[in-house]
JSON list of C-alpha atoms in Angstrom, two decimals:
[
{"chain": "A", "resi": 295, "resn": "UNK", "atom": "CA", "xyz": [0.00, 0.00, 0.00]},
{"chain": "A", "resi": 296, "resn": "UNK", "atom": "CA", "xyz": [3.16, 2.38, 0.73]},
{"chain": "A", "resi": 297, "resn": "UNK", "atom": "CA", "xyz": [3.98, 1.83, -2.71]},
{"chain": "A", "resi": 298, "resn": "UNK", "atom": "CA", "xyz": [0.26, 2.85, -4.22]},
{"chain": "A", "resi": 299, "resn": "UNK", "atom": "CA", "xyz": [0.21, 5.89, -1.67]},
{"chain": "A", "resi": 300, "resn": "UNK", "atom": "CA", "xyz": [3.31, 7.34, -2.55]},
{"chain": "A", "resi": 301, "resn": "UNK", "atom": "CA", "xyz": [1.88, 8.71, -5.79]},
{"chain": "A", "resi": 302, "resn": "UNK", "atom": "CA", "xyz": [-1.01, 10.16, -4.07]},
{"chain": "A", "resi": 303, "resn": "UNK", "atom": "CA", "xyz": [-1.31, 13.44, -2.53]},
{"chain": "A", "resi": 304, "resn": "UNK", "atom": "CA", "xyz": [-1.33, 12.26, 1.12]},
{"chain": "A", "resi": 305, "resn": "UNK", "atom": "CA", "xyz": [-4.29, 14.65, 2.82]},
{"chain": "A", "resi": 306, "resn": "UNK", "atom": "CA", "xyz": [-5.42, 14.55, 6.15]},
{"chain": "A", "resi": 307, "resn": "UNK", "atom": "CA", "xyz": [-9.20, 13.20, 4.83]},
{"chain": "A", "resi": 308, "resn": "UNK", "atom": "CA", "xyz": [-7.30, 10.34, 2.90]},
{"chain": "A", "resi": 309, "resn": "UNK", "atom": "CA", "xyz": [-5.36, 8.86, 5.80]},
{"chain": "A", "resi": 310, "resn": "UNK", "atom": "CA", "xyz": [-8.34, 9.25, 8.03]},
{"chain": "A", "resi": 311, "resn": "UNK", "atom": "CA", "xyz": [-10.70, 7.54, 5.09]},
{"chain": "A", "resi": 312, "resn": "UNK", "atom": "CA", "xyz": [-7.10, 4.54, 5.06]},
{"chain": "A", "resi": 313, "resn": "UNK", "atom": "CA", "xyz": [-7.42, 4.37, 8.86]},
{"chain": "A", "resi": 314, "resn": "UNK", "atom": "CA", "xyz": [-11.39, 3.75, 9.13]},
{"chain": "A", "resi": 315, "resn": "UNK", "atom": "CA", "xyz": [-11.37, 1.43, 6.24]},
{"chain": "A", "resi": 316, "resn": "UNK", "atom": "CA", "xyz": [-9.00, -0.64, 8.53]},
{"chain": "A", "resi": 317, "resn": "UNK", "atom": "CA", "xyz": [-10.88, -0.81, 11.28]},
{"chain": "A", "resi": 318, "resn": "UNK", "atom": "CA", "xyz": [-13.97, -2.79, 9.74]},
{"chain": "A", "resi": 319, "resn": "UNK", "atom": "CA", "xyz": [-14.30, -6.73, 9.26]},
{"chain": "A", "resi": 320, "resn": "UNK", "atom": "CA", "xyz": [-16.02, -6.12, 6.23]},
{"chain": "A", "resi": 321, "resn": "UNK", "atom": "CA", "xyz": [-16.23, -3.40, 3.22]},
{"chain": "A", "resi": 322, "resn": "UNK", "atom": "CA", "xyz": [-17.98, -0.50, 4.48]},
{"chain": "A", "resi": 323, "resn": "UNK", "atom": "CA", "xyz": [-20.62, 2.36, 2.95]},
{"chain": "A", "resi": 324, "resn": "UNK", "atom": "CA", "xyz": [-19.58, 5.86, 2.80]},
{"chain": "A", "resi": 325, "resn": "UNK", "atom": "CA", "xyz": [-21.99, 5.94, 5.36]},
{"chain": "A", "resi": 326, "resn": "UNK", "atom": "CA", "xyz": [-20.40, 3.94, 7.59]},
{"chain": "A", "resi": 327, "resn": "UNK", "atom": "CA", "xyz": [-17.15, 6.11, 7.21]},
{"chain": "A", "resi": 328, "resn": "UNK", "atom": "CA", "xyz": [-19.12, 9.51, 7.77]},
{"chain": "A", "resi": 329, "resn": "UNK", "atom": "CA", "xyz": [-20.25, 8.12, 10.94]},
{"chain": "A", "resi": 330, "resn": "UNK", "atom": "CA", "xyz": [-16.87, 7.31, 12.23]},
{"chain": "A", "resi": 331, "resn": "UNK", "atom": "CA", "xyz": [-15.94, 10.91, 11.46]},
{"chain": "A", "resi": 332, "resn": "UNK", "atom": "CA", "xyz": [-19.25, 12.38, 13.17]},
{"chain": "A", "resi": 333, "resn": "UNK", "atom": "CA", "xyz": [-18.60, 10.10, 16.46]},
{"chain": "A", "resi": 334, "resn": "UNK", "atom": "CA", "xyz": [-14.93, 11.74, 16.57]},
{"chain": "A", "resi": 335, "resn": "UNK", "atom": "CA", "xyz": [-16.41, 15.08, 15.64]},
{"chain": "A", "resi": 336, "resn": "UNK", "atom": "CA", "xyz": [-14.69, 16.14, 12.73]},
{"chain": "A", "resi": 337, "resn": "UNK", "atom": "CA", "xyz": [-16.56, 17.52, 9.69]},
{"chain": "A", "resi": 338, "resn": "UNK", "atom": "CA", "xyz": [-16.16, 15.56, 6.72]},
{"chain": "A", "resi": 339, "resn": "UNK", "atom": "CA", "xyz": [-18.69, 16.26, 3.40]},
{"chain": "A", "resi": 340, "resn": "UNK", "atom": "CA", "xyz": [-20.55, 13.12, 1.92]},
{"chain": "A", "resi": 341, "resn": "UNK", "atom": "CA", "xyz": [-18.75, 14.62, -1.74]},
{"chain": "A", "resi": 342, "resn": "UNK", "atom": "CA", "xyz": [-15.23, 14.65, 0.25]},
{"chain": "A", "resi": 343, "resn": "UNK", "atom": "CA", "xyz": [-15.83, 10.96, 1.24]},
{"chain": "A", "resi": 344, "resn": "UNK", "atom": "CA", "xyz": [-16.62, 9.98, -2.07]},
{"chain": "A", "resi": 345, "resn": "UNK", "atom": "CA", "xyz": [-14.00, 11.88, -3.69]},
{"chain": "A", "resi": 346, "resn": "UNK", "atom": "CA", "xyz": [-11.13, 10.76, -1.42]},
{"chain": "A", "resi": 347, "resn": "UNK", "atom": "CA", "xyz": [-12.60, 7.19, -2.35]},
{"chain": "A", "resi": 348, "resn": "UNK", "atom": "CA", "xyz": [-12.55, 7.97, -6.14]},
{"chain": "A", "resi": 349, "resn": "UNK", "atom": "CA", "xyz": [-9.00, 8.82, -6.11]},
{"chain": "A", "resi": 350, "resn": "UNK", "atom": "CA", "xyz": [-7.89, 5.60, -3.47]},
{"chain": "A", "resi": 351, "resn": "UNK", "atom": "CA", "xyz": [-9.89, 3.38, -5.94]},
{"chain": "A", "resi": 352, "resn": "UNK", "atom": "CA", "xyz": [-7.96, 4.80, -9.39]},
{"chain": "A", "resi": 353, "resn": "UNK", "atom": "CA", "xyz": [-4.87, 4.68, -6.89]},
{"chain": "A", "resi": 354, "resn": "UNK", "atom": "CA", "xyz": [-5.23, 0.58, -6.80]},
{"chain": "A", "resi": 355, "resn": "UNK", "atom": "CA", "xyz": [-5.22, 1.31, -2.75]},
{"chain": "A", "resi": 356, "resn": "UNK", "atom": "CA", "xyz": [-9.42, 0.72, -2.40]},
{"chain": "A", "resi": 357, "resn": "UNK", "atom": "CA", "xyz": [-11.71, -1.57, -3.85]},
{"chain": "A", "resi": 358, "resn": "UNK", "atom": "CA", "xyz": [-15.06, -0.47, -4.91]},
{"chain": "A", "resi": 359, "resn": "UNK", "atom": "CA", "xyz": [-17.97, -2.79, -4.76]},
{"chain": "A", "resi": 360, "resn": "UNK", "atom": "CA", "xyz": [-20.99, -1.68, -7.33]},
{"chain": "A", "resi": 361, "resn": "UNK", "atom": "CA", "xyz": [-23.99, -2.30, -5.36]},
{"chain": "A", "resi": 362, "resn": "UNK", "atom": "CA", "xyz": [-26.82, -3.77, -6.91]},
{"chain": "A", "resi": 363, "resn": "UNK", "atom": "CA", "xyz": [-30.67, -4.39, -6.16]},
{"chain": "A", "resi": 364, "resn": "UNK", "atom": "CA", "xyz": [-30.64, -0.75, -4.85]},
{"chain": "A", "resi": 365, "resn": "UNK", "atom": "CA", "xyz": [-28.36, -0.92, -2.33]},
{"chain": "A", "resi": 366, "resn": "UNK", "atom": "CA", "xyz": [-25.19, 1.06, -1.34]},
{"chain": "A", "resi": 367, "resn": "UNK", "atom": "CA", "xyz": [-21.76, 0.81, -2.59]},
{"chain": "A", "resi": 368, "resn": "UNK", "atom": "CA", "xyz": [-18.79, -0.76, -0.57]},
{"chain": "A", "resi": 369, "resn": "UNK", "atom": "CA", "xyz": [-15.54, 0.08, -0.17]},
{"chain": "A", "resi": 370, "resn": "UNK", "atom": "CA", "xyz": [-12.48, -1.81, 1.67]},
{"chain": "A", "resi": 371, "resn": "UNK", "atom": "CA", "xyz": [-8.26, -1.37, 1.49]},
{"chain": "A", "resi": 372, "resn": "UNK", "atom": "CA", "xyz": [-6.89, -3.55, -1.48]},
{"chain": "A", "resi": 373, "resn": "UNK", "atom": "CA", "xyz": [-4.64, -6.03, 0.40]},
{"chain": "A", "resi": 374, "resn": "UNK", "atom": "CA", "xyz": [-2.38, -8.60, -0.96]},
{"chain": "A", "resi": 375, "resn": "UNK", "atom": "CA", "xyz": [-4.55, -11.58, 0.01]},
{"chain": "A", "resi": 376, "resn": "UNK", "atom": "CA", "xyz": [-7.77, -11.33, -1.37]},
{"chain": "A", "resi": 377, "resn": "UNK", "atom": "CA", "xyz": [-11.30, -11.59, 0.54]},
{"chain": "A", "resi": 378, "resn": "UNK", "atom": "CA", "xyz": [-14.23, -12.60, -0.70]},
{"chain": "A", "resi": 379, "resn": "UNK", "atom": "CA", "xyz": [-17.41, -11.82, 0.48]},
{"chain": "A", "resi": 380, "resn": "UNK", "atom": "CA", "xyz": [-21.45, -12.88, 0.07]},
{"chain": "A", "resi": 381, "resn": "UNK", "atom": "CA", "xyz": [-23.84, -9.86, 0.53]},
{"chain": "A", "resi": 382, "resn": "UNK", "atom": "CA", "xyz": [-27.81, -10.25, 1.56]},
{"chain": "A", "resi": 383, "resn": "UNK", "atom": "CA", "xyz": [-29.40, -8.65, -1.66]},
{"chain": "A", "resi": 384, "resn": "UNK", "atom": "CA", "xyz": [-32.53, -8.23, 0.69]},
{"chain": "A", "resi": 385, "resn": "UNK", "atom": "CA", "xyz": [-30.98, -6.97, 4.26]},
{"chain": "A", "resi": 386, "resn": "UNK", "atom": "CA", "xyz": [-27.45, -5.90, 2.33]},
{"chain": "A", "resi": 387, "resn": "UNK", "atom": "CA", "xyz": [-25.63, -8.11, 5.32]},
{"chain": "A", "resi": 388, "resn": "UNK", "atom": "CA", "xyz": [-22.32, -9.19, 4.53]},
{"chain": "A", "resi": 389, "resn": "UNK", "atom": "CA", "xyz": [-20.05, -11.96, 5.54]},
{"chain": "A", "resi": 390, "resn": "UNK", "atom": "CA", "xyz": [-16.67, -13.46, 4.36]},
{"chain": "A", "resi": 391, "resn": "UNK", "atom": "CA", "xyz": [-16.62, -16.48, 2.78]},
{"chain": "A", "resi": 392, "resn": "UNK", "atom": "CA", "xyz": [-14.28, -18.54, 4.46]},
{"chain": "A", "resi": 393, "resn": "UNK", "atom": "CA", "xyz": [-13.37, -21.00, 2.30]},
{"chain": "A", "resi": 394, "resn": "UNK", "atom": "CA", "xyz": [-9.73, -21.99, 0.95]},
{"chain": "A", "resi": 395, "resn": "UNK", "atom": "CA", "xyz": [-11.31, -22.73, -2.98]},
{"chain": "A", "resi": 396, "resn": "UNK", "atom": "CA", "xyz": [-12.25, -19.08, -2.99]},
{"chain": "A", "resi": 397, "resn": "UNK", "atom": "CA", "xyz": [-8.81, -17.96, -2.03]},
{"chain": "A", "resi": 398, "resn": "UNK", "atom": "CA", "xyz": [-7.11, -19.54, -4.62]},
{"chain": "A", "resi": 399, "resn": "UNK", "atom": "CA", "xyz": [-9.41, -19.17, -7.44]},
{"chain": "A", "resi": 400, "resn": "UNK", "atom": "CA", "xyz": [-7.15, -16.52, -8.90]},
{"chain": "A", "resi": 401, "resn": "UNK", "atom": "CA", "xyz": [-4.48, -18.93, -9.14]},
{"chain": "A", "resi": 402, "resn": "UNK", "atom": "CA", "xyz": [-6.40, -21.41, -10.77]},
{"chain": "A", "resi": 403, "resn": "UNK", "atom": "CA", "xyz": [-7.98, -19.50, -13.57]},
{"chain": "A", "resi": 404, "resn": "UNK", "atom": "CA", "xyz": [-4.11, -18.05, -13.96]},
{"chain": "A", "resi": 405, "resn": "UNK", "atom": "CA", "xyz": [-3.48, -22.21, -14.17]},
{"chain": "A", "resi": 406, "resn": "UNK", "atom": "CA", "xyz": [-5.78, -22.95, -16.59]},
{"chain": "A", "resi": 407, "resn": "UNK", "atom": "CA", "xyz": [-6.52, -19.88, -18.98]},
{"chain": "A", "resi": 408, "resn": "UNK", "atom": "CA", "xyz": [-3.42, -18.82, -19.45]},
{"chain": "A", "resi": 409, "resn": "UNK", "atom": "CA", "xyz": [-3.70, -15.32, -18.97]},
{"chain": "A", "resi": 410, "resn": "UNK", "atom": "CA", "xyz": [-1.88, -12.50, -17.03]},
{"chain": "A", "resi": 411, "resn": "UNK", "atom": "CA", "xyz": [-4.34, -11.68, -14.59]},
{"chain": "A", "resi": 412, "resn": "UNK", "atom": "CA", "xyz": [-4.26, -7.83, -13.78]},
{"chain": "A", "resi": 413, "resn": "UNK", "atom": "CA", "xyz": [-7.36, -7.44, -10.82]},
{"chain": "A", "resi": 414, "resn": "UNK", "atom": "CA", "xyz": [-10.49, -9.32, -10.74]},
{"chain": "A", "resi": 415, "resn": "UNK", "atom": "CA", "xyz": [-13.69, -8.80, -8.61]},
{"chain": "A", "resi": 416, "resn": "UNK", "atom": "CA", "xyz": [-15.66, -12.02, -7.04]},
{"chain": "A", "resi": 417, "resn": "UNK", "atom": "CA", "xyz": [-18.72, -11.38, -5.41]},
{"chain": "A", "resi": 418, "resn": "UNK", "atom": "CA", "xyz": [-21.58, -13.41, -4.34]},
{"chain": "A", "resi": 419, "resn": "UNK", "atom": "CA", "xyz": [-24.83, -12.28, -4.01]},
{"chain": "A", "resi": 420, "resn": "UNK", "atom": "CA", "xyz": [-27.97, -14.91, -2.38]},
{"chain": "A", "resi": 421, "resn": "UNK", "atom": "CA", "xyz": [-30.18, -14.30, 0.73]},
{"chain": "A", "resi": 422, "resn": "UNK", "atom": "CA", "xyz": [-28.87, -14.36, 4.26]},
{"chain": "A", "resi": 423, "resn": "UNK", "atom": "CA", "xyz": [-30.74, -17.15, 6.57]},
{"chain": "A", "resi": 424, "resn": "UNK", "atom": "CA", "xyz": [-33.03, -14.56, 8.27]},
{"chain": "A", "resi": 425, "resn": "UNK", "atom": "CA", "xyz": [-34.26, -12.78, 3.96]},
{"chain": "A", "resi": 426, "resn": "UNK", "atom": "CA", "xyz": [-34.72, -16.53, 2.91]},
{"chain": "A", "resi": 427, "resn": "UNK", "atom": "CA", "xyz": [-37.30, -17.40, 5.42]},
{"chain": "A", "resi": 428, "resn": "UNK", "atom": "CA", "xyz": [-39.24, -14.32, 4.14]},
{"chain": "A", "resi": 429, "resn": "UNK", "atom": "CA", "xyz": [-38.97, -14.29, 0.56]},
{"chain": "A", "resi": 430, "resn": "UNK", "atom": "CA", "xyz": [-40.96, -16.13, -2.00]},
{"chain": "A", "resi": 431, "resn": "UNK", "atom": "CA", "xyz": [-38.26, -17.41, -4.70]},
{"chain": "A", "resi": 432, "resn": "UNK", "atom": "CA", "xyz": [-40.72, -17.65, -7.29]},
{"chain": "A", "resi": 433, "resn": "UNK", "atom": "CA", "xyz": [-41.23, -13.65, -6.74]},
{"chain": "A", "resi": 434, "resn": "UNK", "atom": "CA", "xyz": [-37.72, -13.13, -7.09]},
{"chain": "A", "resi": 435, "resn": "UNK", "atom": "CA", "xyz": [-36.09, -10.95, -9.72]},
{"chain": "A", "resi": 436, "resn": "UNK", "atom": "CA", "xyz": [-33.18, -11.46, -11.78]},
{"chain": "A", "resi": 437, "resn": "UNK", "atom": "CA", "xyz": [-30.30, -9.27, -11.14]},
{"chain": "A", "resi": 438, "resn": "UNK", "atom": "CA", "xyz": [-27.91, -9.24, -13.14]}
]
């Protein structure tokens, strides 16, 4: 990360946006950053967040999660090992999948395509156990 940040204009908004990303489990909403800066009472604009985040993301130092079925983007730090994660598209709960397959599927397409893999994005999307009970699948629209 040292490496991505020292081409980046290091402001006080983007090491406190680096910092807060670190503290959660999971990727996180801009709205789960602003709060963080309202509980330690600093101002911070929705716009800054967002374009501190733009310029972390181009940067290679964020990822960026495109929300779908209405809900809110994610962003967490770009580390060297990978997570993976499954998101509630009713509730938008998220979890990591803990599973070694999923940590070395970028190794095995590498294996058997071929190819010189640059970045790649794996997310799962499904219904947490506490949306499933309530849903009716046949009601259920495609999303992608």
């Amino acid at each position: 990360m040292e490496e991505q940040l020292k081409d980046c204009r290091k402001t006080m908004y983007r090491k406190k946006i680096i910092e807060i990303l670190k503290m959660f489990e999971v990727p996180a909403t801009v709205d789960d950053i602003l709060s963080i800066f309202v509980y330690s009472k600093e101002h911070i604009s929705q716009s800054t967040i967002y374009r501190n985040l733009e310029i972390l993301t181009n940067k290679g130092i964020v990822n960026k999660s495109i929300a779908i079925n209405g809900h809110k983007t994610t962003y967490e730090l770009n580390k060297p090992v990978k997570r993976h994660f499954i998101t509630c598209i009713k509730c938008n709960k998220i979890k990591p999948v803990i599973d070694a397959t999923s940590l070395n599927i970028k190794d095995s397409i590498v294996e058997k395509s071929g190819f010189t893999i640059i970045g790649y994005k794996f997310e799962i999307y499904g219904y947490c156990q506490d949306c499933h009970k309530n849903i009716d699948i046949n009601s259920t629209n495609n999303l992608f």
